[in-house]
PDB file of N, CA and C in Angstrom:
ATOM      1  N   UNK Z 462      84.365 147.409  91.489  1.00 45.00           N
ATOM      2  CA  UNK Z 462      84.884 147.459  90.144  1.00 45.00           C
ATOM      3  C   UNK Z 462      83.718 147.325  89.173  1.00 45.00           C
ATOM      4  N   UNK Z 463      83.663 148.406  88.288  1.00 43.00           N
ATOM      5  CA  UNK Z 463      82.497 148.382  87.074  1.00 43.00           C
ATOM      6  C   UNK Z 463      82.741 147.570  85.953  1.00 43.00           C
ATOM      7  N   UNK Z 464      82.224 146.904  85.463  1.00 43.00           N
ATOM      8  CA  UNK Z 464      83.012 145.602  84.316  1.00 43.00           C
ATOM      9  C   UNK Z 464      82.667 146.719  83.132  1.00 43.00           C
ATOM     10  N   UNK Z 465      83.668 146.444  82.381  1.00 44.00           N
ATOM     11  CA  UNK Z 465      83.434 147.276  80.616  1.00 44.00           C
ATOM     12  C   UNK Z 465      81.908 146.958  80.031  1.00 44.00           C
ATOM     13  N   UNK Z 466      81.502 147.676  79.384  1.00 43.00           N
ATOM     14  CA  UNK Z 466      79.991 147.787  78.683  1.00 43.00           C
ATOM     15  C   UNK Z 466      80.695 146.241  77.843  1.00 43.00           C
ATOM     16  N   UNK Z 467      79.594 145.370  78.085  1.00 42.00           N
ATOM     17  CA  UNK Z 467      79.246 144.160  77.352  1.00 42.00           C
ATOM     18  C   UNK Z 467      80.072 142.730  77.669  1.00 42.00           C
ATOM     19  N   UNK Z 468      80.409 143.110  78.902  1.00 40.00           N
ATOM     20  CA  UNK Z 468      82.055 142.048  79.577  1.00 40.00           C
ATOM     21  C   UNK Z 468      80.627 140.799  80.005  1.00 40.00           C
ATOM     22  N   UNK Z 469      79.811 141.394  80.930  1.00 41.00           N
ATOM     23  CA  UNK Z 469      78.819 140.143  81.815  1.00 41.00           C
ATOM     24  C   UNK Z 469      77.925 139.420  80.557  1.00 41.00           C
ATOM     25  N   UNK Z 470      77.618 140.041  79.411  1.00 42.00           N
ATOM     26  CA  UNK Z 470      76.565 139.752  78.466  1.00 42.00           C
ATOM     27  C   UNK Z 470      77.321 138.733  77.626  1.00 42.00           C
ATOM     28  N   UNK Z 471      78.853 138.138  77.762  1.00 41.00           N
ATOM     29  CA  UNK Z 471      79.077 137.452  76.685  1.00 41.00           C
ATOM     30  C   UNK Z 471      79.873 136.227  77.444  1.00 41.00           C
ATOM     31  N   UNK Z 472      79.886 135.051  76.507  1.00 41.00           N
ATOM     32  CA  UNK Z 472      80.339 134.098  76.971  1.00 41.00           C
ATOM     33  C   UNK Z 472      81.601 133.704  76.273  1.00 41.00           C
ATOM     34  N   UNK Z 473      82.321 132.867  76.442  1.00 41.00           N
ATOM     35  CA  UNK Z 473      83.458 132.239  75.684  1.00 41.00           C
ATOM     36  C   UNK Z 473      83.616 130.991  75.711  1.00 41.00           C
ATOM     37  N   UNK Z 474      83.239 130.584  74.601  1.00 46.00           N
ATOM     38  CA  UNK Z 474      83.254 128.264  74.866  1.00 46.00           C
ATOM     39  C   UNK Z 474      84.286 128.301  74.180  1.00 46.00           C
ATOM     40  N   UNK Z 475      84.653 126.845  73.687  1.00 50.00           N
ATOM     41  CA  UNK Z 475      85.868 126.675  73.388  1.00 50.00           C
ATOM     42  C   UNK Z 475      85.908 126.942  72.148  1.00 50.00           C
ATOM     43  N   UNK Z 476      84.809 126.427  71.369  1.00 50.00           N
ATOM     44  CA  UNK Z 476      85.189 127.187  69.868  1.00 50.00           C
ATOM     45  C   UNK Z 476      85.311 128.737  69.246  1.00 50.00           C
ATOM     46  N   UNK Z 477      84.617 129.277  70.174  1.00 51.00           N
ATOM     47  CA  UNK Z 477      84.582 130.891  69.711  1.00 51.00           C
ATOM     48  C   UNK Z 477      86.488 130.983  70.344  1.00 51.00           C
ATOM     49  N   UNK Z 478      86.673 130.465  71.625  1.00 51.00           N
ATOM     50  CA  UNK Z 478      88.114 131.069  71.910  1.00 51.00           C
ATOM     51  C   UNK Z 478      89.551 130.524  71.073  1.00 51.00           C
ATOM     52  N   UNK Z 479      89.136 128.999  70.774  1.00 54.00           N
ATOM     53  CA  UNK Z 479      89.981 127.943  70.162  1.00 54.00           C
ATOM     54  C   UNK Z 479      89.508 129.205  68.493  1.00 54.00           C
ATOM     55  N   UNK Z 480      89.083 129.620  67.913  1.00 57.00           N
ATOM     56  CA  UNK Z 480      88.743 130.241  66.521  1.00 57.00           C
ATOM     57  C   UNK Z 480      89.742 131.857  66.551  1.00 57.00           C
ATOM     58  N   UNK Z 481      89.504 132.540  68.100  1.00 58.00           N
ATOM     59  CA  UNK Z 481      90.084 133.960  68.141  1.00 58.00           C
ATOM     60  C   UNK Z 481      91.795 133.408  67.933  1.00 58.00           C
ATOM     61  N   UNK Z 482      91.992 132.293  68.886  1.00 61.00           N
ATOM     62  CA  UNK Z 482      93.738 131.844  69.116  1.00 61.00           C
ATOM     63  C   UNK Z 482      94.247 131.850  67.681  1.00 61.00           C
ATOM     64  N   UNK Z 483      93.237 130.771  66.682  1.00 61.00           N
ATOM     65  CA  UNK Z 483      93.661 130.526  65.581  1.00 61.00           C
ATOM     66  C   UNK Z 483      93.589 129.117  65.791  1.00 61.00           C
ATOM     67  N   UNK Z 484      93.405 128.477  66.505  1.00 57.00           N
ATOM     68  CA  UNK Z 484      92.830 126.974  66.651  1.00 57.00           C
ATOM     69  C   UNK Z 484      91.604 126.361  65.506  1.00 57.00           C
ATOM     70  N   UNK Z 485      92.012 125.607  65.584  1.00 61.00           N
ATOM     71  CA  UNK Z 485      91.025 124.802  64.407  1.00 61.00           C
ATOM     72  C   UNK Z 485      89.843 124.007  65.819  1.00 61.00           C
ATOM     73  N   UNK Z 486      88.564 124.316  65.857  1.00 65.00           N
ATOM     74  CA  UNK Z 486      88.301 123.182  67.235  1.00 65.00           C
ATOM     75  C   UNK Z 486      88.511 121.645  66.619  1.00 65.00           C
ATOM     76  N   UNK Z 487      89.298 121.187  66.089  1.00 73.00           N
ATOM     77  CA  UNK Z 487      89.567 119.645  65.610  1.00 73.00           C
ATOM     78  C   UNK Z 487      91.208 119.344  65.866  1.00 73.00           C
ATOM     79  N   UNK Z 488      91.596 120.350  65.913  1.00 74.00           N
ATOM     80  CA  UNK Z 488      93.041 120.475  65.944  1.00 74.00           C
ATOM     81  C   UNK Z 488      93.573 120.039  67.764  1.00 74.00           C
ATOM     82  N   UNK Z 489      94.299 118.983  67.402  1.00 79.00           N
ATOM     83  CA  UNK Z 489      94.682 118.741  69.050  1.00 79.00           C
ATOM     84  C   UNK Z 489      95.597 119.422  69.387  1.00 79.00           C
ATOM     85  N   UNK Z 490      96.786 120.189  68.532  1.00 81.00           N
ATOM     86  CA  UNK Z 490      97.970 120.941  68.614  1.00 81.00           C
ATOM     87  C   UNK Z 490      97.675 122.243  68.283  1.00 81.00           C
ATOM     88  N   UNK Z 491      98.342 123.578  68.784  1.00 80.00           N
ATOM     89  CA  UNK Z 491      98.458 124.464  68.009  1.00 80.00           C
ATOM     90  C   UNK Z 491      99.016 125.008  66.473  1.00 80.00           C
ATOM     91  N   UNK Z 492      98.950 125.781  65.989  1.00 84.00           N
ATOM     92  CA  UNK Z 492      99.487 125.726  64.492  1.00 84.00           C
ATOM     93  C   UNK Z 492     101.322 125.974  65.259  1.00 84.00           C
ATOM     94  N   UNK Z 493     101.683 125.580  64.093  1.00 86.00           N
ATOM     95  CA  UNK Z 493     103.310 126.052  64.485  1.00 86.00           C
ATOM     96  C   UNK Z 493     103.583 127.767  63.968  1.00 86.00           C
ATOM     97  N   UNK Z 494     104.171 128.443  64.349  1.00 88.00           N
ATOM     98  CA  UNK Z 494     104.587 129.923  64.461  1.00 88.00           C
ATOM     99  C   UNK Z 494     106.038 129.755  63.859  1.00 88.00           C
ATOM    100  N   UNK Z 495     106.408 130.462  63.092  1.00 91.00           N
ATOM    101  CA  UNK Z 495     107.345 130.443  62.432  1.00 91.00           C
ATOM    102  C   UNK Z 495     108.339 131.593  63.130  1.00 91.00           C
ATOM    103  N   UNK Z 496     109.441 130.908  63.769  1.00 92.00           N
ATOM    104  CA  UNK Z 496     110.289 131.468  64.823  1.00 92.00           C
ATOM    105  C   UNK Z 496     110.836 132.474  64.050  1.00 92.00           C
ATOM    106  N   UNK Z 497     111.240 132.601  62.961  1.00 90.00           N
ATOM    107  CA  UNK Z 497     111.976 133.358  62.429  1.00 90.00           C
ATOM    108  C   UNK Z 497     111.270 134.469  61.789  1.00 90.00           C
ATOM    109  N   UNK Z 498     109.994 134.699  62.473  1.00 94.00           N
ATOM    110  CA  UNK Z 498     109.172 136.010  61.836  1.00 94.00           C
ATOM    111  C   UNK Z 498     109.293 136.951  63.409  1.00 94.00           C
ATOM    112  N   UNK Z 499     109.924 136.254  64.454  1.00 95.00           N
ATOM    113  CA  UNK Z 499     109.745 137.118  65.639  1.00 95.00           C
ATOM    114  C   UNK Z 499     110.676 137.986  65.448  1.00 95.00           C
ATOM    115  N   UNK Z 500     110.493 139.273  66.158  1.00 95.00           N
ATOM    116  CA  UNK Z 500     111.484 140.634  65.906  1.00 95.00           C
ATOM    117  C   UNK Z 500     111.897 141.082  67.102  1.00 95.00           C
ATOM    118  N   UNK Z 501     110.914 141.090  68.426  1.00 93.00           N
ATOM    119  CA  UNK Z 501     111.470 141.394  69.471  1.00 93.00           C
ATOM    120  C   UNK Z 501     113.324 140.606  70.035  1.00 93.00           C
ATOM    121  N   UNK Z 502     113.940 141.120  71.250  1.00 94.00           N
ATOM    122  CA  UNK Z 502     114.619 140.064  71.095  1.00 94.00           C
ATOM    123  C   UNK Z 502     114.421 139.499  72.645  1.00 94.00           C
ATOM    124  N   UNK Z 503     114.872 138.293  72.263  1.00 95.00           N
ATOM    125  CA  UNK Z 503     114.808 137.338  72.959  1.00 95.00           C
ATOM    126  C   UNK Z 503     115.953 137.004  74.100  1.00 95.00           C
ATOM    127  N   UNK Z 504     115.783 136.534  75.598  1.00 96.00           N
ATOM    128  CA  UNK Z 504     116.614 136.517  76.068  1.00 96.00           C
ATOM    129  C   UNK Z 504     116.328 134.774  77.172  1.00 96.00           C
ATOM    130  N   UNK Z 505     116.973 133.966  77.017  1.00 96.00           N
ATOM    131  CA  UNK Z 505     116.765 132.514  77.300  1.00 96.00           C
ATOM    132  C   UNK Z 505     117.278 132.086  78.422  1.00 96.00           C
ATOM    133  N   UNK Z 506     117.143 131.316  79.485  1.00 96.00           N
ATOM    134  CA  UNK Z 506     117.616 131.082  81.262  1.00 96.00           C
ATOM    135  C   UNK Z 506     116.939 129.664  81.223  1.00 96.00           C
ATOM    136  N   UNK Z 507     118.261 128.848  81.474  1.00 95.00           N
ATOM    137  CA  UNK Z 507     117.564 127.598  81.576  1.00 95.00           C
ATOM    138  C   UNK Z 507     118.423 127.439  83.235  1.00 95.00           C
ATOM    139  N   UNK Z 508     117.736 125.973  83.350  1.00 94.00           N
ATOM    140  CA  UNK Z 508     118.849 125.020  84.472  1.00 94.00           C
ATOM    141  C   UNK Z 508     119.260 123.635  83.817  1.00 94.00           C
ATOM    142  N   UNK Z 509     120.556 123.312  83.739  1.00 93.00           N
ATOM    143  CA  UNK Z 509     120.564 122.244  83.276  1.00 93.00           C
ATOM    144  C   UNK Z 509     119.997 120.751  83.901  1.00 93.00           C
ATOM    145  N   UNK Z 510     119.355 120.769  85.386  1.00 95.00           N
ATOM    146  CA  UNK Z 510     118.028 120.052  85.915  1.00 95.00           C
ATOM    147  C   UNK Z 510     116.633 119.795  85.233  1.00 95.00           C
ATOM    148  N   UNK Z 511     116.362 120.920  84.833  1.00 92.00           N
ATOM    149  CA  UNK Z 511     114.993 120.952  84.429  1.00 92.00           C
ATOM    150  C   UNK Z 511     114.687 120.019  83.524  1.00 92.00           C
ATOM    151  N   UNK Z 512     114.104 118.958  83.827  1.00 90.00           N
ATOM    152  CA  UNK Z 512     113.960 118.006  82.944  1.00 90.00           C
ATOM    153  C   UNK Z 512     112.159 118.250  81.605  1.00 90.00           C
ATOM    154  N   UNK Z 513     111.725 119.445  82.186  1.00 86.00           N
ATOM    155  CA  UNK Z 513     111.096 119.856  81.131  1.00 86.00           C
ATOM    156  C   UNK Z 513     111.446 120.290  79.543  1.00 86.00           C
ATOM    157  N   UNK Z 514     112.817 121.015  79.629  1.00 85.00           N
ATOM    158  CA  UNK Z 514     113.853 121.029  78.577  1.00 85.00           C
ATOM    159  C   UNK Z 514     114.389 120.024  78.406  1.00 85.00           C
ATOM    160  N   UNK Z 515     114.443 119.489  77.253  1.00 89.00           N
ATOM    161  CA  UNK Z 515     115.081 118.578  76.489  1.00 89.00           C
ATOM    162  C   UNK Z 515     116.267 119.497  75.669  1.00 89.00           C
ATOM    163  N   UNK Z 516     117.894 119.070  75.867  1.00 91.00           N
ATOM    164  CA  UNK Z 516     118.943 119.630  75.157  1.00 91.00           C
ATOM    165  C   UNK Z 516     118.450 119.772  74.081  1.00 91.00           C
ATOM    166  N   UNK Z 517     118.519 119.003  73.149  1.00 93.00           N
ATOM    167  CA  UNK Z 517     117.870 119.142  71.563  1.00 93.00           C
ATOM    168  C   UNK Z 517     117.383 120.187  71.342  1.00 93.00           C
ATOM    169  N   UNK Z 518     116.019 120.346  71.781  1.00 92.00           N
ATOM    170  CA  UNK Z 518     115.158 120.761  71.152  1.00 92.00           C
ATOM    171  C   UNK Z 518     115.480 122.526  71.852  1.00 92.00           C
ATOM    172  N   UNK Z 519     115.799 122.221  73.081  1.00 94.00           N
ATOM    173  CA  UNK Z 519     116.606 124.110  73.715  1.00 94.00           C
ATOM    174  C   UNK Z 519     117.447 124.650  72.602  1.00 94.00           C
ATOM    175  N   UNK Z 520     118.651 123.563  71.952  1.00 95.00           N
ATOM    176  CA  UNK Z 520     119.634 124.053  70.905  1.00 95.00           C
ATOM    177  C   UNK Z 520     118.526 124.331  69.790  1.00 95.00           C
ATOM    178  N   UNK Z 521     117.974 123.770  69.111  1.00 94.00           N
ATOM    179  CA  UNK Z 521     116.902 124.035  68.164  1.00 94.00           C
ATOM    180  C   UNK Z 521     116.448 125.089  68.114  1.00 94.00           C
ATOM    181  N   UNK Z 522     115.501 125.423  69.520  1.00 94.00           N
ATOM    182  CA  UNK Z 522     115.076 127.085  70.030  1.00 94.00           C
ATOM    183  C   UNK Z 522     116.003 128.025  69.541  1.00 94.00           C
ATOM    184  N   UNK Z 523     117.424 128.092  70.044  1.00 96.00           N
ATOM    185  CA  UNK Z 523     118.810 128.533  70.257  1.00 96.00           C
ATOM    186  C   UNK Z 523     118.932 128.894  69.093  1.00 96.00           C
ATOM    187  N   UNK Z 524     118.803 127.814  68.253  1.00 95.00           N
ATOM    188  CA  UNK Z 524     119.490 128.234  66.630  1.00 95.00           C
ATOM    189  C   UNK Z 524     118.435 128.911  65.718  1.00 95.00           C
ATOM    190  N   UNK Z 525     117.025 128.228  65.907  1.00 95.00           N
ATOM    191  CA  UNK Z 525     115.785 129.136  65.281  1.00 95.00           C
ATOM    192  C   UNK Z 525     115.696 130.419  65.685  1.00 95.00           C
ATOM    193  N   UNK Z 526     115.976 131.077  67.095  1.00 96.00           N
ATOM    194  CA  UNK Z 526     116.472 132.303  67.480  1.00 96.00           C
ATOM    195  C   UNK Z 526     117.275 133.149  67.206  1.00 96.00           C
ATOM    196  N   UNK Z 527     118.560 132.783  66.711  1.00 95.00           N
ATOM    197  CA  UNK Z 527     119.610 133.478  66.687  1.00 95.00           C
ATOM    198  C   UNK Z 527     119.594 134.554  66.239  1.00 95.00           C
ATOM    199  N   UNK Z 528     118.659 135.172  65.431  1.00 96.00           N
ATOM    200  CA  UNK Z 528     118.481 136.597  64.671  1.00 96.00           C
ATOM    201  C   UNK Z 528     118.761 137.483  65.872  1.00 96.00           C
ATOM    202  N   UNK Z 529     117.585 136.778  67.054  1.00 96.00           N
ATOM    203  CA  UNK Z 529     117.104 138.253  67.877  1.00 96.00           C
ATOM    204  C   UNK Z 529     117.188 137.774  69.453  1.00 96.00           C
ATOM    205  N   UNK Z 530     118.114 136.784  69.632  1.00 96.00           N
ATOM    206  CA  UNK Z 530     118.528 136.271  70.888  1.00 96.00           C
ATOM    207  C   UNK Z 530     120.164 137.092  71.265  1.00 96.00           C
ATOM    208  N   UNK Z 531     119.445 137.593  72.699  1.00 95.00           N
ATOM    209  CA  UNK Z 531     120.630 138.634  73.632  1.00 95.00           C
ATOM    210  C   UNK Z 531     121.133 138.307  74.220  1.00 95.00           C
ATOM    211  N   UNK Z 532     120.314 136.345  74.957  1.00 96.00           N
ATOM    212  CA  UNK Z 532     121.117 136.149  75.690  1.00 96.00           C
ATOM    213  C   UNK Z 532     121.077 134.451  76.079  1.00 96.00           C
ATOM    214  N   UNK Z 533     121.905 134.033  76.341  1.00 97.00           N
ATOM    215  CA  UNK Z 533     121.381 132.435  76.618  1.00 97.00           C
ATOM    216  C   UNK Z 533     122.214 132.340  78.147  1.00 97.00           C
ATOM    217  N   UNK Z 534     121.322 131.717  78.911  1.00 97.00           N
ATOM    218  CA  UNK Z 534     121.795 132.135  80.381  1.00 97.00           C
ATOM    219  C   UNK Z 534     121.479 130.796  80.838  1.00 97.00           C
ATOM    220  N   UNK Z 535     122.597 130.246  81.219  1.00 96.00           N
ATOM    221  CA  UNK Z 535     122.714 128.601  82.169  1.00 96.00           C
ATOM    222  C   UNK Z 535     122.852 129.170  83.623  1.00 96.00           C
ATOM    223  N   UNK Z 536     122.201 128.685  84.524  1.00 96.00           N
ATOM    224  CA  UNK Z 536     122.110 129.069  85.484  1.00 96.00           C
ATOM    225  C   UNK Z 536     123.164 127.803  85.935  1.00 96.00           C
ATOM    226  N   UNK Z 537     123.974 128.544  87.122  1.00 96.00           N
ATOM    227  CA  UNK Z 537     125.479 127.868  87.086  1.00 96.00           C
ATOM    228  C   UNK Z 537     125.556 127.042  88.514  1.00 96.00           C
ATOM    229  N   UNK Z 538     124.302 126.631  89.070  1.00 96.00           N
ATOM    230  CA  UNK Z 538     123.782 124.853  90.142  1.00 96.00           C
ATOM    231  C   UNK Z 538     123.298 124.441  89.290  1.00 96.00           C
ATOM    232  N   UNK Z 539     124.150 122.806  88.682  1.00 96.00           N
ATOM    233  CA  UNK Z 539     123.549 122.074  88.088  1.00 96.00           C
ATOM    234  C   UNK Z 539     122.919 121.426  88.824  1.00 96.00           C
ATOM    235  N   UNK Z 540     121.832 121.548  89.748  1.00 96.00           N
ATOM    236  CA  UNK Z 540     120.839 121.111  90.252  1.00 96.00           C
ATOM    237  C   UNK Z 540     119.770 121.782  90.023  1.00 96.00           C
ATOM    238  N   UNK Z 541     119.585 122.678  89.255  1.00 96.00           N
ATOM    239  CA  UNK Z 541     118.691 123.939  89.578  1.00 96.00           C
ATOM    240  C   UNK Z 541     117.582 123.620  88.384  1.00 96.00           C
ATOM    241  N   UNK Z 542     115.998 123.468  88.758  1.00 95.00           N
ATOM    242  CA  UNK Z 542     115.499 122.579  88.189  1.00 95.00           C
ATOM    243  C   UNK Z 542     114.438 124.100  87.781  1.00 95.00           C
ATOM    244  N   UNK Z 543     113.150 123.441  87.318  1.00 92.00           N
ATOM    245  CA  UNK Z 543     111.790 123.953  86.461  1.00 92.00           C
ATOM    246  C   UNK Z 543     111.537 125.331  88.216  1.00 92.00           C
ATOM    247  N   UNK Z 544     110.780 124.327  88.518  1.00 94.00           N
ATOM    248  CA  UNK Z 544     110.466 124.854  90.115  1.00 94.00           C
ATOM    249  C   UNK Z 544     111.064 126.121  90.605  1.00 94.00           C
ATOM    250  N   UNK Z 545     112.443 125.948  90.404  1.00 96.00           N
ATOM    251  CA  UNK Z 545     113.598 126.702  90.766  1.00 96.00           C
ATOM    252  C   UNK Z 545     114.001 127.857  90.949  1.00 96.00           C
ATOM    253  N   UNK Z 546     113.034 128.231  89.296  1.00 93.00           N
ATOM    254  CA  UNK Z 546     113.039 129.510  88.679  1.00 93.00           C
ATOM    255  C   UNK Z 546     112.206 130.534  89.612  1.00 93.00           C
ATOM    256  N   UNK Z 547     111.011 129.802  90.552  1.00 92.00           N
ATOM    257  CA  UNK Z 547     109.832 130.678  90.718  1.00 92.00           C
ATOM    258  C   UNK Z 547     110.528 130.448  92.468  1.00 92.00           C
ATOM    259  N   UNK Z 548     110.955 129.184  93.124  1.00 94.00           N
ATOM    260  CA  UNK Z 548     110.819 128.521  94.749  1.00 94.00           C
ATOM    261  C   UNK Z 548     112.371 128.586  95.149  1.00 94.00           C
ATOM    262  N   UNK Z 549     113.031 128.383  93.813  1.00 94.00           N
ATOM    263  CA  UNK Z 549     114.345 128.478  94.470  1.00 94.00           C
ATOM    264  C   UNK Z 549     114.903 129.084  95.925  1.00 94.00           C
ATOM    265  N   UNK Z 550     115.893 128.799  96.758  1.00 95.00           N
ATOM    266  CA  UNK Z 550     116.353 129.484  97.637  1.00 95.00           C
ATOM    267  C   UNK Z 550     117.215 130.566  97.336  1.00 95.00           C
ATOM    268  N   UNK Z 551     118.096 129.890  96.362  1.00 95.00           N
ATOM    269  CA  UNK Z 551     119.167 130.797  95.390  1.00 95.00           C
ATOM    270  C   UNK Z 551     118.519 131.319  94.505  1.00 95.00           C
ATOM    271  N   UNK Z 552     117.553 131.122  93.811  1.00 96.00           N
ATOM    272  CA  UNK Z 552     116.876 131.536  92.769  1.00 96.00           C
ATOM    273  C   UNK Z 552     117.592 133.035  92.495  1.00 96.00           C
ATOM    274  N   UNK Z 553     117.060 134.468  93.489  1.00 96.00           N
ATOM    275  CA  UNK Z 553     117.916 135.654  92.974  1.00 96.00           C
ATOM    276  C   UNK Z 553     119.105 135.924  92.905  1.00 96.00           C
ATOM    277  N   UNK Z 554     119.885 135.284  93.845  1.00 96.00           N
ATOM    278  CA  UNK Z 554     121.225 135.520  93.308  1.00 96.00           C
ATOM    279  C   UNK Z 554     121.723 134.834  91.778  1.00 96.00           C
ATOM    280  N   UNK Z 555     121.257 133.420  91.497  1.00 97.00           N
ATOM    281  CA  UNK Z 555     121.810 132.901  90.545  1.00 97.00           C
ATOM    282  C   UNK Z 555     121.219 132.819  89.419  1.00 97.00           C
ATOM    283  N   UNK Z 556     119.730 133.379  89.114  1.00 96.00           N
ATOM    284  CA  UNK Z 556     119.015 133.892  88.005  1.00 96.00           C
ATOM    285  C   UNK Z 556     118.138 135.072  87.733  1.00 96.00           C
ATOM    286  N   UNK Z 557     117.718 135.516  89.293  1.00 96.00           N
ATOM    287  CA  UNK Z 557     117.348 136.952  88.583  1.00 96.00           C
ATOM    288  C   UNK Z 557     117.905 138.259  88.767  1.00 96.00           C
ATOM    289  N   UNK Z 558     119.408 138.306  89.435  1.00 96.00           N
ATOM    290  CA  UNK Z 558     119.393 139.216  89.377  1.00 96.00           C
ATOM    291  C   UNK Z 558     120.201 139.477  87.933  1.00 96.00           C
ATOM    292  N   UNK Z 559     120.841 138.304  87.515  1.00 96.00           N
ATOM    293  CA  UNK Z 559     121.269 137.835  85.786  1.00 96.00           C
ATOM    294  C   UNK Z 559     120.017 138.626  85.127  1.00 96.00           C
ATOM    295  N   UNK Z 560     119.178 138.019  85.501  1.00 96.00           N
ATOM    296  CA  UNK Z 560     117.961 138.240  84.464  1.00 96.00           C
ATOM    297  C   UNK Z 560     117.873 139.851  84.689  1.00 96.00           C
ATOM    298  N   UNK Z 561     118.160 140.565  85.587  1.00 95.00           N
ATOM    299  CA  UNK Z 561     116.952 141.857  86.167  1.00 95.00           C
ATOM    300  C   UNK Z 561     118.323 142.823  84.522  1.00 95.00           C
ATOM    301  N   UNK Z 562     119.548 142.285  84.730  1.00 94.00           N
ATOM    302  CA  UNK Z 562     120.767 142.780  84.163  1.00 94.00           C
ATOM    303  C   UNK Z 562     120.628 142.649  82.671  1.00 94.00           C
ATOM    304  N   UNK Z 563     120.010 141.906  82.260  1.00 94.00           N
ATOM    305  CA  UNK Z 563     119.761 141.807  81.074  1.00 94.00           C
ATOM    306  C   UNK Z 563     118.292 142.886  80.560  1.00 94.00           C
ATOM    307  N   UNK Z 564     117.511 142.467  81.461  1.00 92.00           N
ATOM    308  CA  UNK Z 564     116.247 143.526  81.225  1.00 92.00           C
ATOM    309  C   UNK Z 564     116.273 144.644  81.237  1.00 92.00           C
ATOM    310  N   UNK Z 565     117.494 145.060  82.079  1.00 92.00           N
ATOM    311  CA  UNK Z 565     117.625 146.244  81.771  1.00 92.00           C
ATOM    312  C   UNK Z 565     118.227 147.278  80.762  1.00 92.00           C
ATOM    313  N   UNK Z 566     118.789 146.462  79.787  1.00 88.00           N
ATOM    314  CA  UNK Z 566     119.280 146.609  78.824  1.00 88.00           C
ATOM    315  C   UNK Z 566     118.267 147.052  77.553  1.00 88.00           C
ATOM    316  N   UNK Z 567     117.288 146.765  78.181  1.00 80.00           N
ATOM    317  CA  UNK Z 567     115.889 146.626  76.951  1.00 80.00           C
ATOM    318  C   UNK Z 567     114.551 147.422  77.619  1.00 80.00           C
ATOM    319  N   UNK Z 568     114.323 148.612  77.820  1.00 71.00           N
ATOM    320  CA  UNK Z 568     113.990 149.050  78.636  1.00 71.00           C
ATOM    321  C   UNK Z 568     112.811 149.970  77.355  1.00 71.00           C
ATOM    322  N   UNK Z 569     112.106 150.282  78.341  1.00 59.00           N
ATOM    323  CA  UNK Z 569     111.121 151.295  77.526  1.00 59.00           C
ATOM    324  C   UNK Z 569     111.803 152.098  76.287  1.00 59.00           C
ATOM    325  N   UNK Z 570     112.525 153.362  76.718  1.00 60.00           N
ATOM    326  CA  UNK Z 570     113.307 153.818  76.278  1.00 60.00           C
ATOM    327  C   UNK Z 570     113.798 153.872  74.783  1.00 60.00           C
ATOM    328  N   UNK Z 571     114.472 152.245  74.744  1.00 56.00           N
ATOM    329  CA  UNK Z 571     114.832 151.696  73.988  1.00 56.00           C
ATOM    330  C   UNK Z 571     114.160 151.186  72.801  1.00 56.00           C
ATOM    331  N   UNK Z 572     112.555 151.228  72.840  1.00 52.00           N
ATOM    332  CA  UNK Z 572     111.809 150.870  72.055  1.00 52.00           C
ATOM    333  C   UNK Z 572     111.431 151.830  71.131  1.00 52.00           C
TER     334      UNK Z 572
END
C-alpha cells in the first residue's frame, strides 16, 4: 500500500488534533452541538439493561430529536445490556434484523 503524498511527513499531537475537532486544548469536555441543527434522521435501539443509558437523559436525546427521529427501538429482553448489541447470542434476531428493517428504509436512493 502507497501512503498519499505527505501522510509519513506529518504528525498529529494533541493540540493540532484537539484544534481540527474544535477542542479548546484546556477544555476537559467537548463543546456541546446543538441537537436541533441535525438534519439527517435518526434512528435509536436501546436495551433497557444497559446501564450506560441513563432513562433521563435517553428521553432528553428522544425529545431533542424528535424533528428527525424514525425510530426508537427497545429491544424486547429486558436483560439485554451495552455488550449485547455487538456479543449478544440473540443479538440478530432481537436487534438487527429490527435495525437492518429500518435501514433499509433510508437507503442511497433516497438521498
Amino acid at each position: 500500500m502507497v501512503p498519499r503524498k505527505g501522510y509519513l511527513g506529518t504528525s498529529v499531537d494533541a493540540k493540532s488534533l484537539n484544534s481540527k475537532c474544535g477542542f479548546l486544548p484546556t477544555q476537559e469536555k467537548p463543546p456541546v452541538y446543538p441537537l436541533e441543527n441535525i438534519r439527517a434522521p435518526v434512528a435509536l435501539f436501546r436495551g433497557l439493561a444497559d446501564i450506560g443509558t441513563q432513562p433521563r437523559d435517553y428521553e432528553d436525546l428522544k425529545q431533542r430529536l424528535r424533528h428527525v427521529l424514525v425510530a426508537d427501538y427497545i429491544v424486547p429482553d429486558p436483560k439485554f445490556t451495552h455488550l449485547d448489541f455487538v456479543f449478544g447470542f440473540n443479538a440478530t434476531d432481537i436487534l438487527h434484523v429490527p435495525m437492518m428493517s429500518v435501514l433499509r428504509n433510508y437507503t442511497a436512493s433516497d438521498a
